PDB file of N, CA and C in Angstrom:
ATOM      1  N   GLY A 902     -78.332  -1.399-161.841  1.00  0.00           N
ATOM      2  CA  GLY A 902     -78.515  -1.287-160.426  1.00  0.00           C
ATOM      3  C   GLY A 902     -79.956  -0.970-160.071  1.00  0.00           C
ATOM      4  N   ASN A 903     -80.185  -0.856-158.807  1.00  0.00           N
ATOM      5  CA  ASN A 903     -81.501  -0.558-158.272  1.00  0.00           C
ATOM      6  C   ASN A 903     -81.828   0.918-158.492  1.00  0.00           C
ATOM      7  N   LEU A 904     -83.007   1.211-159.017  1.00  0.00           N
ATOM      8  CA  LEU A 904     -83.394   2.597-159.263  1.00  0.00           C
ATOM      9  C   LEU A 904     -83.470   3.398-157.975  1.00  0.00           C
ATOM     10  N   ALA A 905     -83.816   2.746-156.863  1.00  0.00           N
ATOM     11  CA  ALA A 905     -83.908   3.438-155.585  1.00  0.00           C
ATOM     12  C   ALA A 905     -82.550   3.987-155.143  1.00  0.00           C
ATOM     13  N   ASP A 906     -81.475   3.418-155.651  1.00  0.00           N
ATOM     14  CA  ASP A 906     -80.128   3.856-155.285  1.00  0.00           C
ATOM     15  C   ASP A 906     -79.651   5.045-156.113  1.00  0.00           C
ATOM     16  N   ASP A 907     -80.373   5.390-157.168  1.00  0.00           N
ATOM     17  CA  ASP A 907     -79.932   6.466-158.064  1.00  0.00           C
ATOM     18  C   ASP A 907     -81.114   7.355-158.425  1.00  0.00           C
ATOM     19  N   PRO A 908     -81.267   8.498-157.741  1.00  0.00           N
ATOM     20  CA  PRO A 908     -82.419   9.381-157.995  1.00  0.00           C
ATOM     21  C   PRO A 908     -82.514   9.863-159.442  1.00  0.00           C
ATOM     22  N   LEU A 909     -81.389  10.079-160.104  1.00  0.00           N
ATOM     23  CA  LEU A 909     -81.430  10.533-161.499  1.00  0.00           C
ATOM     24  C   LEU A 909     -81.992   9.448-162.414  1.00  0.00           C
ATOM     25  N   LYS A 910     -81.553   8.193-162.209  1.00  0.00           N
ATOM     26  CA  LYS A 910     -82.089   7.083-163.000  1.00  0.00           C
ATOM     27  C   LYS A 910     -83.561   6.860-162.681  1.00  0.00           C
ATOM     28  N   ALA A 911     -83.931   7.004-161.417  1.00  0.00           N
ATOM     29  CA  ALA A 911     -85.333   6.835-161.019  1.00  0.00           C
ATOM     30  C   ALA A 911     -86.212   7.880-161.701  1.00  0.00           C
ATOM     31  N   GLU A 912     -85.749   9.111-161.763  1.00  0.00           N
ATOM     32  CA  GLU A 912     -86.515  10.180-162.417  1.00  0.00           C
ATOM     33  C   GLU A 912     -86.613   9.925-163.923  1.00  0.00           C
ATOM     34  N   ALA A 913     -85.528   9.507-164.541  1.00  0.00           N
ATOM     35  CA  ALA A 913     -85.561   9.196-165.975  1.00  0.00           C
ATOM     36  C   ALA A 913     -86.533   8.053-166.243  1.00  0.00           C
ATOM     37  N   PHE A 914     -86.515   7.024-165.395  1.00  0.00           N
ATOM     38  CA  PHE A 914     -87.434   5.898-165.548  1.00  0.00           C
ATOM     39  C   PHE A 914     -88.880   6.358-165.423  1.00  0.00           C
ATOM     40  N   ARG A 915     -89.174   7.191-164.435  1.00  0.00           N
ATOM     41  CA  ARG A 915     -90.529   7.706-164.239  1.00  0.00           C
ATOM     42  C   ARG A 915     -90.986   8.485-165.467  1.00  0.00           C
ATOM     43  N   ARG A 916     -90.120   9.356-165.968  1.00  0.00           N
ATOM     44  CA  ARG A 916     -90.450  10.187-167.135  1.00  0.00           C
ATOM     45  C   ARG A 916     -90.720   9.318-168.368  1.00  0.00           C
ATOM     46  N   HIS A 917     -89.851   8.348-168.619  1.00  0.00           N
ATOM     47  CA  HIS A 917     -90.024   7.450-169.773  1.00  0.00           C
ATOM     48  C   HIS A 917     -91.282   6.595-169.621  1.00  0.00           C
ATOM     49  N   SER A 918     -91.539   6.119-168.411  1.00  0.00           N
ATOM     50  CA  SER A 918     -92.727   5.286-168.174  1.00  0.00           C
ATOM     51  C   SER A 918     -94.006   6.061-168.423  1.00  0.00           C
ATOM     52  N   GLU A 919     -94.052   7.305-167.953  1.00  0.00           N
ATOM     53  CA  GLU A 919     -95.237   8.138-168.199  1.00  0.00           C
ATOM     54  C   GLU A 919     -95.449   8.334-169.695  1.00  0.00           C
ATOM     55  N   GLN A 920     -94.379   8.600-170.418  1.00  0.00           N
ATOM     56  CA  GLN A 920     -94.471   8.782-171.863  1.00  0.00           C
ATOM     57  C   GLN A 920     -94.938   7.489-172.537  1.00  0.00           C
ATOM     58  N   LEU A 921     -94.417   6.357-172.105  1.00  0.00           N
ATOM     59  CA  LEU A 921     -94.775   5.063-172.681  1.00  0.00           C
ATOM     60  C   LEU A 921     -96.277   4.819-172.607  1.00  0.00           C
ATOM     61  N   PHE A 922     -96.878   5.047-171.441  1.00  0.00           N
ATOM     62  CA  PHE A 922     -98.272   4.683-171.239  1.00  0.00           C
ATOM     63  C   PHE A 922     -99.266   5.750-171.685  1.00  0.00           C
ATOM     64  N   GLN A 923     -98.801   6.837-172.282  1.00  0.00           N
ATOM     65  CA  GLN A 923     -99.700   7.855-172.819  1.00  0.00           C
ATOM     66  C   GLN A 923    -100.301   7.458-174.161  1.00  0.00           C
ATOM     67  N   ASN A 924     -99.636   6.599-174.899  1.00  0.00           N
ATOM     68  CA  ASN A 924    -100.030   6.338-176.283  1.00  0.00           C
ATOM     69  C   ASN A 924    -100.234   4.868-176.587  1.00  0.00           C
ATOM     70  N   GLY A 925    -101.023   4.178-175.802  1.00  0.00           N
ATOM     71  CA  GLY A 925    -101.297   2.776-176.072  1.00  0.00           C
ATOM     72  C   GLY A 925    -102.322   2.604-177.174  1.00  0.00           C
ATOM     73  N   ARG A 926    -102.244   1.492-177.846  1.00  0.00           N
ATOM     74  CA  ARG A 926    -103.179   1.192-178.933  1.00  0.00           C
ATOM     75  C   ARG A 926    -103.653  -0.251-178.792  1.00  0.00           C
ATOM     76  N   VAL A 927    -104.967  -0.455-178.861  1.00  0.00           N
ATOM     77  CA  VAL A 927    -105.512  -1.809-178.830  1.00  0.00           C
ATOM     78  C   VAL A 927    -105.182  -2.476-180.160  1.00  0.00           C
ATOM     79  N   VAL A 928    -104.542  -3.646-180.097  1.00  0.00           N
ATOM     80  CA  VAL A 928    -104.229  -4.376-181.328  1.00  0.00           C
ATOM     81  C   VAL A 928    -105.129  -5.588-181.502  1.00  0.00           C
ATOM     82  N   TYR A 929    -105.763  -6.040-180.403  1.00  0.00           N
ATOM     83  CA  TYR A 929    -106.686  -7.162-180.514  1.00  0.00           C
ATOM     84  C   TYR A 929    -107.550  -7.221-179.262  1.00  0.00           C
ATOM     85  N   GLU A 930    -108.830  -7.536-179.471  1.00  0.00           N
ATOM     86  CA  GLU A 930    -109.750  -7.813-178.377  1.00  0.00           C
ATOM     87  C   GLU A 930    -110.636  -8.970-178.789  1.00  0.00           C
ATOM     88  N   GLY A 931    -110.789  -9.930-177.912  1.00  0.00           N
ATOM     89  CA  GLY A 931    -111.704 -11.027-178.194  1.00  0.00           C
ATOM     90  C   GLY A 931    -111.129 -12.389-177.889  1.00  0.00           C
ATOM     91  N   TYR A 932    -111.714 -13.393-178.539  1.00  0.00           N
ATOM     92  CA  TYR A 932    -111.361 -14.807-178.371  1.00  0.00           C
ATOM     93  C   TYR A 932    -109.916 -15.052-178.763  1.00  0.00           C
ATOM     94  N   VAL A 933    -109.242 -15.906-178.006  1.00  0.00           N
ATOM     95  CA  VAL A 933    -107.891 -16.339-178.385  1.00  0.00           C
ATOM     96  C   VAL A 933    -107.834 -17.858-178.410  1.00  0.00           C
ATOM     97  N   ASP A 934    -107.122 -18.370-179.399  1.00  0.00           N
ATOM     98  CA  ASP A 934    -106.921 -19.808-179.514  1.00  0.00           C
ATOM     99  C   ASP A 934    -105.975 -20.231-178.401  1.00  0.00           C
ATOM    100  N   ASP A 935    -106.448 -21.089-177.526  1.00  0.00           N
ATOM    101  CA  ASP A 935    -105.659 -21.484-176.366  1.00  0.00           C
ATOM    102  C   ASP A 935    -105.976 -22.937-176.048  1.00  0.00           C
ATOM    103  N   PRO A 936    -104.967 -23.730-175.768  1.00  0.00           N
ATOM    104  CA  PRO A 936    -105.218 -25.149-175.502  1.00  0.00           C
ATOM    105  C   PRO A 936    -106.100 -25.392-174.270  1.00  0.00           C
ATOM    106  N   ARG A 937    -106.270 -24.395-173.426  1.00  0.00           N
ATOM    107  CA  ARG A 937    -107.127 -24.556-172.243  1.00  0.00           C
ATOM    108  C   ARG A 937    -108.608 -24.315-172.557  1.00  0.00           C
ATOM    109  N   ASN A 938    -108.923 -23.835-173.767  1.00  0.00           N
ATOM    110  CA  ASN A 938    -110.312 -23.595-174.139  1.00  0.00           C
ATOM    111  C   ASN A 938    -111.094 -24.904-174.165  1.00  0.00           C
ATOM    112  N   THR A 939    -112.366 -24.808-173.801  1.00  0.00           N
ATOM    113  CA  THR A 939    -113.279 -25.951-173.891  1.00  0.00           C
ATOM    114  C   THR A 939    -114.548 -25.484-174.582  1.00  0.00           C
ATOM    115  N   ASP A 940    -115.510 -26.395-174.771  1.00  0.00           N
ATOM    116  CA  ASP A 940    -116.791 -26.011-175.356  1.00  0.00           C
ATOM    117  C   ASP A 940    -117.562 -25.062-174.441  1.00  0.00           C
ATOM    118  N   ASN A 941    -117.283 -25.113-173.149  1.00  0.00           N
ATOM    119  CA  ASN A 941    -118.048 -24.336-172.176  1.00  0.00           C
ATOM    120  C   ASN A 941    -117.294 -23.157-171.574  1.00  0.00           C
ATOM    121  N   ALA A 942    -116.006 -23.057-171.832  1.00  0.00           N
ATOM    122  CA  ALA A 942    -115.202 -21.968-171.284  1.00  0.00           C
ATOM    123  C   ALA A 942    -114.031 -21.704-172.227  1.00  0.00           C
ATOM    124  N   TRP A 943    -113.728 -20.452-172.454  1.00  0.00           N
ATOM    125  CA  TRP A 943    -112.656 -20.110-173.372  1.00  0.00           C
ATOM    126  C   TRP A 943    -112.001 -18.814-172.932  1.00  0.00           C
ATOM    127  N   MET A 944    -110.833 -18.581-173.495  1.00  0.00           N
ATOM    128  CA  MET A 944    -110.043 -17.401-173.156  1.00  0.00           C
ATOM    129  C   MET A 944    -110.393 -16.251-174.087  1.00  0.00           C
ATOM    130  N   GLU A 945    -110.509 -15.072-173.506  1.00  0.00           N
ATOM    131  CA  GLU A 945    -110.625 -13.832-174.251  1.00  0.00           C
ATOM    132  C   GLU A 945    -109.603 -12.873-173.674  1.00  0.00           C
ATOM    133  N   THR A 946    -109.157 -11.927-174.480  1.00  0.00           N
ATOM    134  CA  THR A 946    -108.124 -11.007-174.003  1.00  0.00           C
ATOM    135  C   THR A 946    -108.227  -9.667-174.709  1.00  0.00           C
ATOM    136  N   SER A 947    -107.544  -8.705-174.169  1.00  0.00           N
ATOM    137  CA  SER A 947    -107.287  -7.415-174.815  1.00  0.00           C
ATOM    138  C   SER A 947    -105.775  -7.275-174.878  1.00  0.00           C
ATOM    139  N   ALA A 948    -105.255  -7.086-176.075  1.00  0.00           N
ATOM    140  CA  ALA A 948    -103.808  -6.910-176.260  1.00  0.00           C
ATOM    141  C   ALA A 948    -103.544  -5.466-176.661  1.00  0.00           C
ATOM    142  N   MET A 949    -102.627  -4.839-175.945  1.00  0.00           N
ATOM    143  CA  MET A 949    -102.288  -3.433-176.193  1.00  0.00           C
ATOM    144  C   MET A 949    -100.851  -3.334-176.685  1.00  0.00           C
ATOM    145  N   HIS A 950    -100.598  -2.347-177.514  1.00  0.00           N
ATOM    146  CA  HIS A 950     -99.228  -2.047-177.929  1.00  0.00           C
ATOM    147  C   HIS A 950     -98.840  -0.706-177.321  1.00  0.00           C
ATOM    148  N   PHE A 951     -97.754  -0.717-176.560  1.00  0.00           N
ATOM    149  CA  PHE A 951     -97.135   0.492-176.038  1.00  0.00           C
ATOM    150  C   PHE A 951     -95.716   0.479-176.566  1.00  0.00           C
ATOM    151  N   HIS A 952     -95.365   1.448-177.403  1.00  0.00           N
ATOM    152  CA  HIS A 952     -94.033   1.428-178.008  1.00  0.00           C
ATOM    153  C   HIS A 952     -93.005   1.958-177.021  1.00  0.00           C
ATOM    154  N   CYS A 953     -92.044   1.135-176.705  1.00  0.00           N
ATOM    155  CA  CYS A 953     -91.023   1.424-175.700  1.00  0.00           C
ATOM    156  C   CYS A 953     -89.769   1.966-176.379  1.00  0.00           C
ATOM    157  N   SER A 954     -89.245   3.077-175.854  1.00  0.00           N
ATOM    158  CA  SER A 954     -87.989   3.607-176.391  1.00  0.00           C
ATOM    159  C   SER A 954     -86.850   2.648-176.037  1.00  0.00           C
ATOM    160  N   GLU A 955     -85.790   2.709-176.811  1.00  0.00           N
ATOM    161  CA  GLU A 955     -84.633   1.852-176.544  1.00  0.00           C
ATOM    162  C   GLU A 955     -84.047   2.155-175.167  1.00  0.00           C
ATOM    163  N   GLU A 956     -84.021   3.443-174.808  1.00  0.00           N
ATOM    164  CA  GLU A 956     -83.475   3.834-173.506  1.00  0.00           C
ATOM    165  C   GLU A 956     -84.287   3.226-172.355  1.00  0.00           C
ATOM    166  N   LEU A 957     -85.615   3.309-172.449  1.00  0.00           N
ATOM    167  CA  LEU A 957     -86.452   2.723-171.411  1.00  0.00           C
ATOM    168  C   LEU A 957     -86.310   1.202-171.408  1.00  0.00           C
ATOM    169  N   GLY A 958     -86.237   0.594-172.576  1.00  0.00           N
ATOM    170  CA  GLY A 958     -86.063  -0.851-172.662  1.00  0.00           C
ATOM    171  C   GLY A 958     -84.830  -1.332-171.930  1.00  0.00           C
ATOM    172  N   ARG A 959     -83.748  -0.557-172.012  1.00  0.00           N
ATOM    173  CA  ARG A 959     -82.516  -0.924-171.297  1.00  0.00           C
ATOM    174  C   ARG A 959     -82.698  -0.815-169.785  1.00  0.00           C
ATOM    175  N   MET A 960     -83.629   0.041-169.345  1.00  0.00           N
ATOM    176  CA  MET A 960     -83.841   0.257-167.911  1.00  0.00           C
ATOM    177  C   MET A 960     -84.793  -0.770-167.292  1.00  0.00           C
ATOM    178  N   LEU A 961     -85.567  -1.461-168.119  1.00  0.00           N
ATOM    179  CA  LEU A 961     -86.580  -2.379-167.586  1.00  0.00           C
ATOM    180  C   LEU A 961     -85.959  -3.688-167.119  1.00  0.00           C
ATOM    181  N   PRO A 962     -86.145  -4.013-165.850  1.00  0.00           N
ATOM    182  CA  PRO A 962     -85.683  -5.321-165.391  1.00  0.00           C
ATOM    183  C   PRO A 962     -86.678  -6.384-165.843  1.00  0.00           C
ATOM    184  N   LEU A 963     -86.220  -7.400-166.528  1.00  0.00           N
ATOM    185  CA  LEU A 963     -87.102  -8.451-167.017  1.00  0.00           C
ATOM    186  C   LEU A 963     -87.025  -9.648-166.067  1.00  0.00           C
ATOM    187  N   HIS A 964     -88.183  -9.972-165.465  1.00  0.00           N
ATOM    188  CA  HIS A 964     -88.271 -11.107-164.547  1.00  0.00           C
ATOM    189  C   HIS A 964     -89.538 -11.881-164.870  1.00  0.00           C
ATOM    190  N   ALA A 965     -89.434 -13.186-164.922  1.00  0.00           N
ATOM    191  CA  ALA A 965     -90.602 -14.023-165.193  1.00  0.00           C
ATOM    192  C   ALA A 965     -91.598 -13.904-164.041  1.00  0.00           C
ATOM    193  N   GLY A 966     -92.887 -13.880-164.406  1.00  0.00           N
ATOM    194  CA  GLY A 966     -93.942 -13.828-163.407  1.00  0.00           C
ATOM    195  C   GLY A 966     -94.399 -15.227-163.025  1.00  0.00           C
ATOM    196  N   ASP A 967     -95.543 -15.287-162.368  1.00  0.00           N
ATOM    197  CA  ASP A 967     -96.019 -16.574-161.876  1.00  0.00           C
ATOM    198  C   ASP A 967     -96.520 -17.493-162.992  1.00  0.00           C
ATOM    199  N   ASP A 968     -96.820 -16.940-164.164  1.00  0.00           N
ATOM    200  CA  ASP A 968     -97.324 -17.780-165.256  1.00  0.00           C
ATOM    201  C   ASP A 968     -96.363 -17.829-166.444  1.00  0.00           C
ATOM    202  N   ALA A 969     -95.124 -17.422-166.233  1.00  0.00           N
ATOM    203  CA  ALA A 969     -94.150 -17.414-167.320  1.00  0.00           C
ATOM    204  C   ALA A 969     -92.878 -18.140-166.878  1.00  0.00           C
ATOM    205  N   ALA A 970     -92.362 -18.951-167.770  1.00  0.00           N
ATOM    206  CA  ALA A 970     -91.139 -19.685-167.448  1.00  0.00           C
ATOM    207  C   ALA A 970     -89.903 -18.803-167.634  1.00  0.00           C
ATOM    208  N   ALA A 971     -89.959 -17.897-168.601  1.00  0.00           N
ATOM    209  CA  ALA A 971     -88.821 -17.028-168.894  1.00  0.00           C
ATOM    210  C   ALA A 971     -89.341 -15.765-169.575  1.00  0.00           C
ATOM    211  N   VAL A 972     -88.559 -14.726-169.498  1.00  0.00           N
ATOM    212  CA  VAL A 972     -88.919 -13.478-170.153  1.00  0.00           C
ATOM    213  C   VAL A 972     -87.651 -12.903-170.777  1.00  0.00           C
ATOM    214  N   ALA A 973     -87.783 -12.342-171.986  1.00  0.00           N
ATOM    215  CA  ALA A 973     -86.616 -11.801-172.678  1.00  0.00           C
ATOM    216  C   ALA A 973     -87.089 -10.907-173.810  1.00  0.00           C
ATOM    217  N   TRP A 974     -86.230  -9.991-174.219  1.00  0.00           N
ATOM    218  CA  TRP A 974     -86.466  -9.255-175.452  1.00  0.00           C
ATOM    219  C   TRP A 974     -86.121 -10.209-176.589  1.00  0.00           C
ATOM    220  N   ILE A 975     -86.992 -10.322-177.584  1.00  0.00           N
ATOM    221  CA  ILE A 975     -86.710 -11.182-178.739  1.00  0.00           C
ATOM    222  C   ILE A 975     -87.016 -10.423-180.019  1.00  0.00           C
ATOM    223  N   ASP A 976     -86.432 -10.885-181.112  1.00  0.00           N
ATOM    224  CA  ASP A 976     -86.695 -10.291-182.415  1.00  0.00           C
ATOM    225  C   ASP A 976     -88.033 -10.779-182.952  1.00  0.00           C
ATOM    226  N   VAL A 977     -88.762  -9.877-183.597  1.00  0.00           N
ATOM    227  CA  VAL A 977     -90.016 -10.248-184.257  1.00  0.00           C
ATOM    228  C   VAL A 977     -89.625 -10.782-185.634  1.00  0.00           C
ATOM    229  N   SER A 978     -89.255 -12.048-185.640  1.00  0.00           N
ATOM    230  CA  SER A 978     -88.759 -12.680-186.855  1.00  0.00           C
ATOM    231  C   SER A 978     -88.912 -14.186-186.725  1.00  0.00           C
ATOM    232  N   ASP A 979     -89.367 -14.807-187.797  1.00  0.00           N
ATOM    233  CA  ASP A 979     -89.469 -16.272-187.779  1.00  0.00           C
ATOM    234  C   ASP A 979     -88.105 -16.943-187.730  1.00  0.00           C
ATOM    235  N   GLU A 980     -87.042 -16.171-187.920  1.00  0.00           N
ATOM    236  CA  GLU A 980     -85.699 -16.723-187.762  1.00  0.00           C
ATOM    237  C   GLU A 980     -85.377 -16.974-186.288  1.00  0.00           C
ATOM    238  N   ASP A 981     -86.102 -16.295-185.397  1.00  0.00           N
ATOM    239  CA  ASP A 981     -85.911 -16.480-183.955  1.00  0.00           C
ATOM    240  C   ASP A 981     -86.863 -17.577-183.478  1.00  0.00           C
ATOM    241  N   GLU A 982     -86.303 -18.685-183.037  1.00  0.00           N
ATOM    242  CA  GLU A 982     -87.121 -19.828-182.612  1.00  0.00           C
ATOM    243  C   GLU A 982     -88.083 -19.453-181.494  1.00  0.00           C
ATOM    244  N   ARG A 983     -87.660 -18.572-180.590  1.00  0.00           N
ATOM    245  CA  ARG A 983     -88.545 -18.159-179.495  1.00  0.00           C
ATOM    246  C   ARG A 983     -89.770 -17.444-180.027  1.00  0.00           C
ATOM    247  N   PHE A 984     -89.604 -16.620-181.069  1.00  0.00           N
ATOM    248  CA  PHE A 984     -90.745 -15.939-181.673  1.00  0.00           C
ATOM    249  C   PHE A 984     -91.645 -16.931-182.400  1.00  0.00           C
ATOM    250  N   ARG A 985     -91.030 -17.827-183.180  1.00  0.00           N
ATOM    251  CA  ARG A 985     -91.811 -18.835-183.907  1.00  0.00           C
ATOM    252  C   ARG A 985     -92.686 -19.662-182.975  1.00  0.00           C
ATOM    253  N   ASN A 986     -92.217 -19.881-181.750  1.00  0.00           N
ATOM    254  CA  ASN A 986     -92.899 -20.780-180.824  1.00  0.00           C
ATOM    255  C   ASN A 986     -93.623 -20.062-179.689  1.00  0.00           C
ATOM    256  N   LEU A 987     -94.000 -18.820-179.903  1.00  0.00           N
ATOM    257  CA  LEU A 987     -94.753 -18.133-178.854  1.00  0.00           C
ATOM    258  C   LEU A 987     -96.032 -18.895-178.536  1.00  0.00           C
ATOM    259  N   TYR A 988     -96.469 -18.820-177.301  1.00  0.00           N
ATOM    260  CA  TYR A 988     -97.614 -19.570-176.786  1.00  0.00           C
ATOM    261  C   TYR A 988     -98.927 -19.109-177.419  1.00  0.00           C
ATOM    262  N   ALA A 989     -99.756 -20.067-177.770  1.00  0.00           N
ATOM    263  CA  ALA A 989    -101.140 -19.841-178.224  1.00  0.00           C
ATOM    264  C   ALA A 989    -101.195 -18.735-179.284  1.00  0.00           C
ATOM    265  N   SER A 990    -102.014 -17.709-179.069  1.00  0.00           N
ATOM    266  CA  SER A 990    -102.214 -16.628-180.049  1.00  0.00           C
ATOM    267  C   SER A 990    -101.243 -15.473-179.882  1.00  0.00           C
ATOM    268  N   HIS A 991    -100.240 -15.610-179.028  1.00  0.00           N
ATOM    269  CA  HIS A 991     -99.348 -14.487-178.746  1.00  0.00           C
ATOM    270  C   HIS A 991     -98.623 -13.984-179.992  1.00  0.00           C
ATOM    271  N   LYS A 992     -98.206 -14.890-180.859  1.00  0.00           N
ATOM    272  CA  LYS A 992     -97.497 -14.466-182.076  1.00  0.00           C
ATOM    273  C   LYS A 992     -98.394 -13.583-182.928  1.00  0.00           C
ATOM    274  N   ASP A 993     -99.663 -13.949-183.081  1.00  0.00           N
ATOM    275  CA  ASP A 993    -100.598 -13.138-183.872  1.00  0.00           C
ATOM    276  C   ASP A 993    -100.745 -11.738-183.284  1.00  0.00           C
ATOM    277  N   MET A 994    -100.769 -11.640-181.959  1.00  0.00           N
ATOM    278  CA  MET A 994    -100.909 -10.332-181.313  1.00  0.00           C
ATOM    279  C   MET A 994     -99.660  -9.483-181.513  1.00  0.00           C
ATOM    280  N   VAL A 995     -98.493 -10.102-181.433  1.00  0.00           N
ATOM    281  CA  VAL A 995     -97.249  -9.369-181.666  1.00  0.00           C
ATOM    282  C   VAL A 995     -97.198  -8.884-183.116  1.00  0.00           C
ATOM    283  N   LEU A 996     -97.599  -9.715-184.047  1.00  0.00           N
ATOM    284  CA  LEU A 996     -97.612  -9.309-185.459  1.00  0.00           C
ATOM    285  C   LEU A 996     -98.598  -8.180-185.700  1.00  0.00           C
ATOM    286  N   ALA A 997     -99.732  -8.189-184.998  1.00  0.00           N
ATOM    287  CA  ALA A 997    -100.702  -7.095-185.123  1.00  0.00           C
ATOM    288  C   ALA A 997    -100.094  -5.788-184.628  1.00  0.00           C
ATOM    289  N   ALA A 998     -99.350  -5.850-183.532  1.00  0.00           N
ATOM    290  CA  ALA A 998     -98.681  -4.652-183.026  1.00  0.00           C
ATOM    291  C   ALA A 998     -97.591  -4.187-183.993  1.00  0.00           C
ATOM    292  N   ALA A 999     -96.834  -5.125-184.523  1.00  0.00           N
ATOM    293  CA  ALA A 999     -95.741  -4.787-185.448  1.00  0.00           C
ATOM    294  C   ALA A 999     -96.281  -4.136-186.721  1.00  0.00           C
ATOM    295  N   LYS A1000     -97.478  -4.510-187.138  1.00  0.00           N
ATOM    296  CA  LYS A1000     -98.102  -3.946-188.343  1.00  0.00           C
ATOM    297  C   LYS A1000     -98.206  -2.433-188.226  1.00  0.00           C
ATOM    298  N   TYR A1001     -98.525  -1.924-187.027  1.00  0.00           N
ATOM    299  CA  TYR A1001     -98.629  -0.478-186.829  1.00  0.00           C
ATOM    300  C   TYR A1001     -97.297   0.227-186.962  1.00  0.00           C
ATOM    301  N   LEU A1002     -96.223  -0.457-186.671  1.00  0.00           N
ATOM    302  CA  LEU A1002     -94.891   0.158-186.791  1.00  0.00           C
ATOM    303  C   LEU A1002     -94.482   0.305-188.247  1.00  0.00           C
ATOM    304  N   ILE A1003     -95.013  -0.562-189.093  1.00  0.00           N
ATOM    305  CA  ILE A1003     -94.659  -0.547-190.516  1.00  0.00           C
ATOM    306  C   ILE A1003     -95.452   0.521-191.269  1.00  0.00           C
ATOM    307  N   GLU A1004     -96.674   0.768-190.812  1.00  0.00           N
ATOM    308  CA  GLU A1004     -97.567   1.718-191.510  1.00  0.00           C
ATOM    309  C   GLU A1004     -97.057   3.145-191.429  1.00  0.00           C
TER     310      GLU A1004
END
């Protein structure tokens, strides 16, 4: 449901969100391989990892933005076709973030 309709859920969401954004880690900064790159213009990015608790993940409404066709939680596994086919350098960035979870 809508968080505005439930003050307890809204407070839990606020608390979890604050905790989430306290401990971000840069996993990549710089050039990214992107089909839109040219000799005269190219994409650069900063990718951050914020580890989300399972409870907060269940509370997050996932909606595609203006540059995304779909959004979903997916497994970080080559067995998942959606992961195998992530756009441009996105898979490399996800793997860089996952590396920190293993260490």
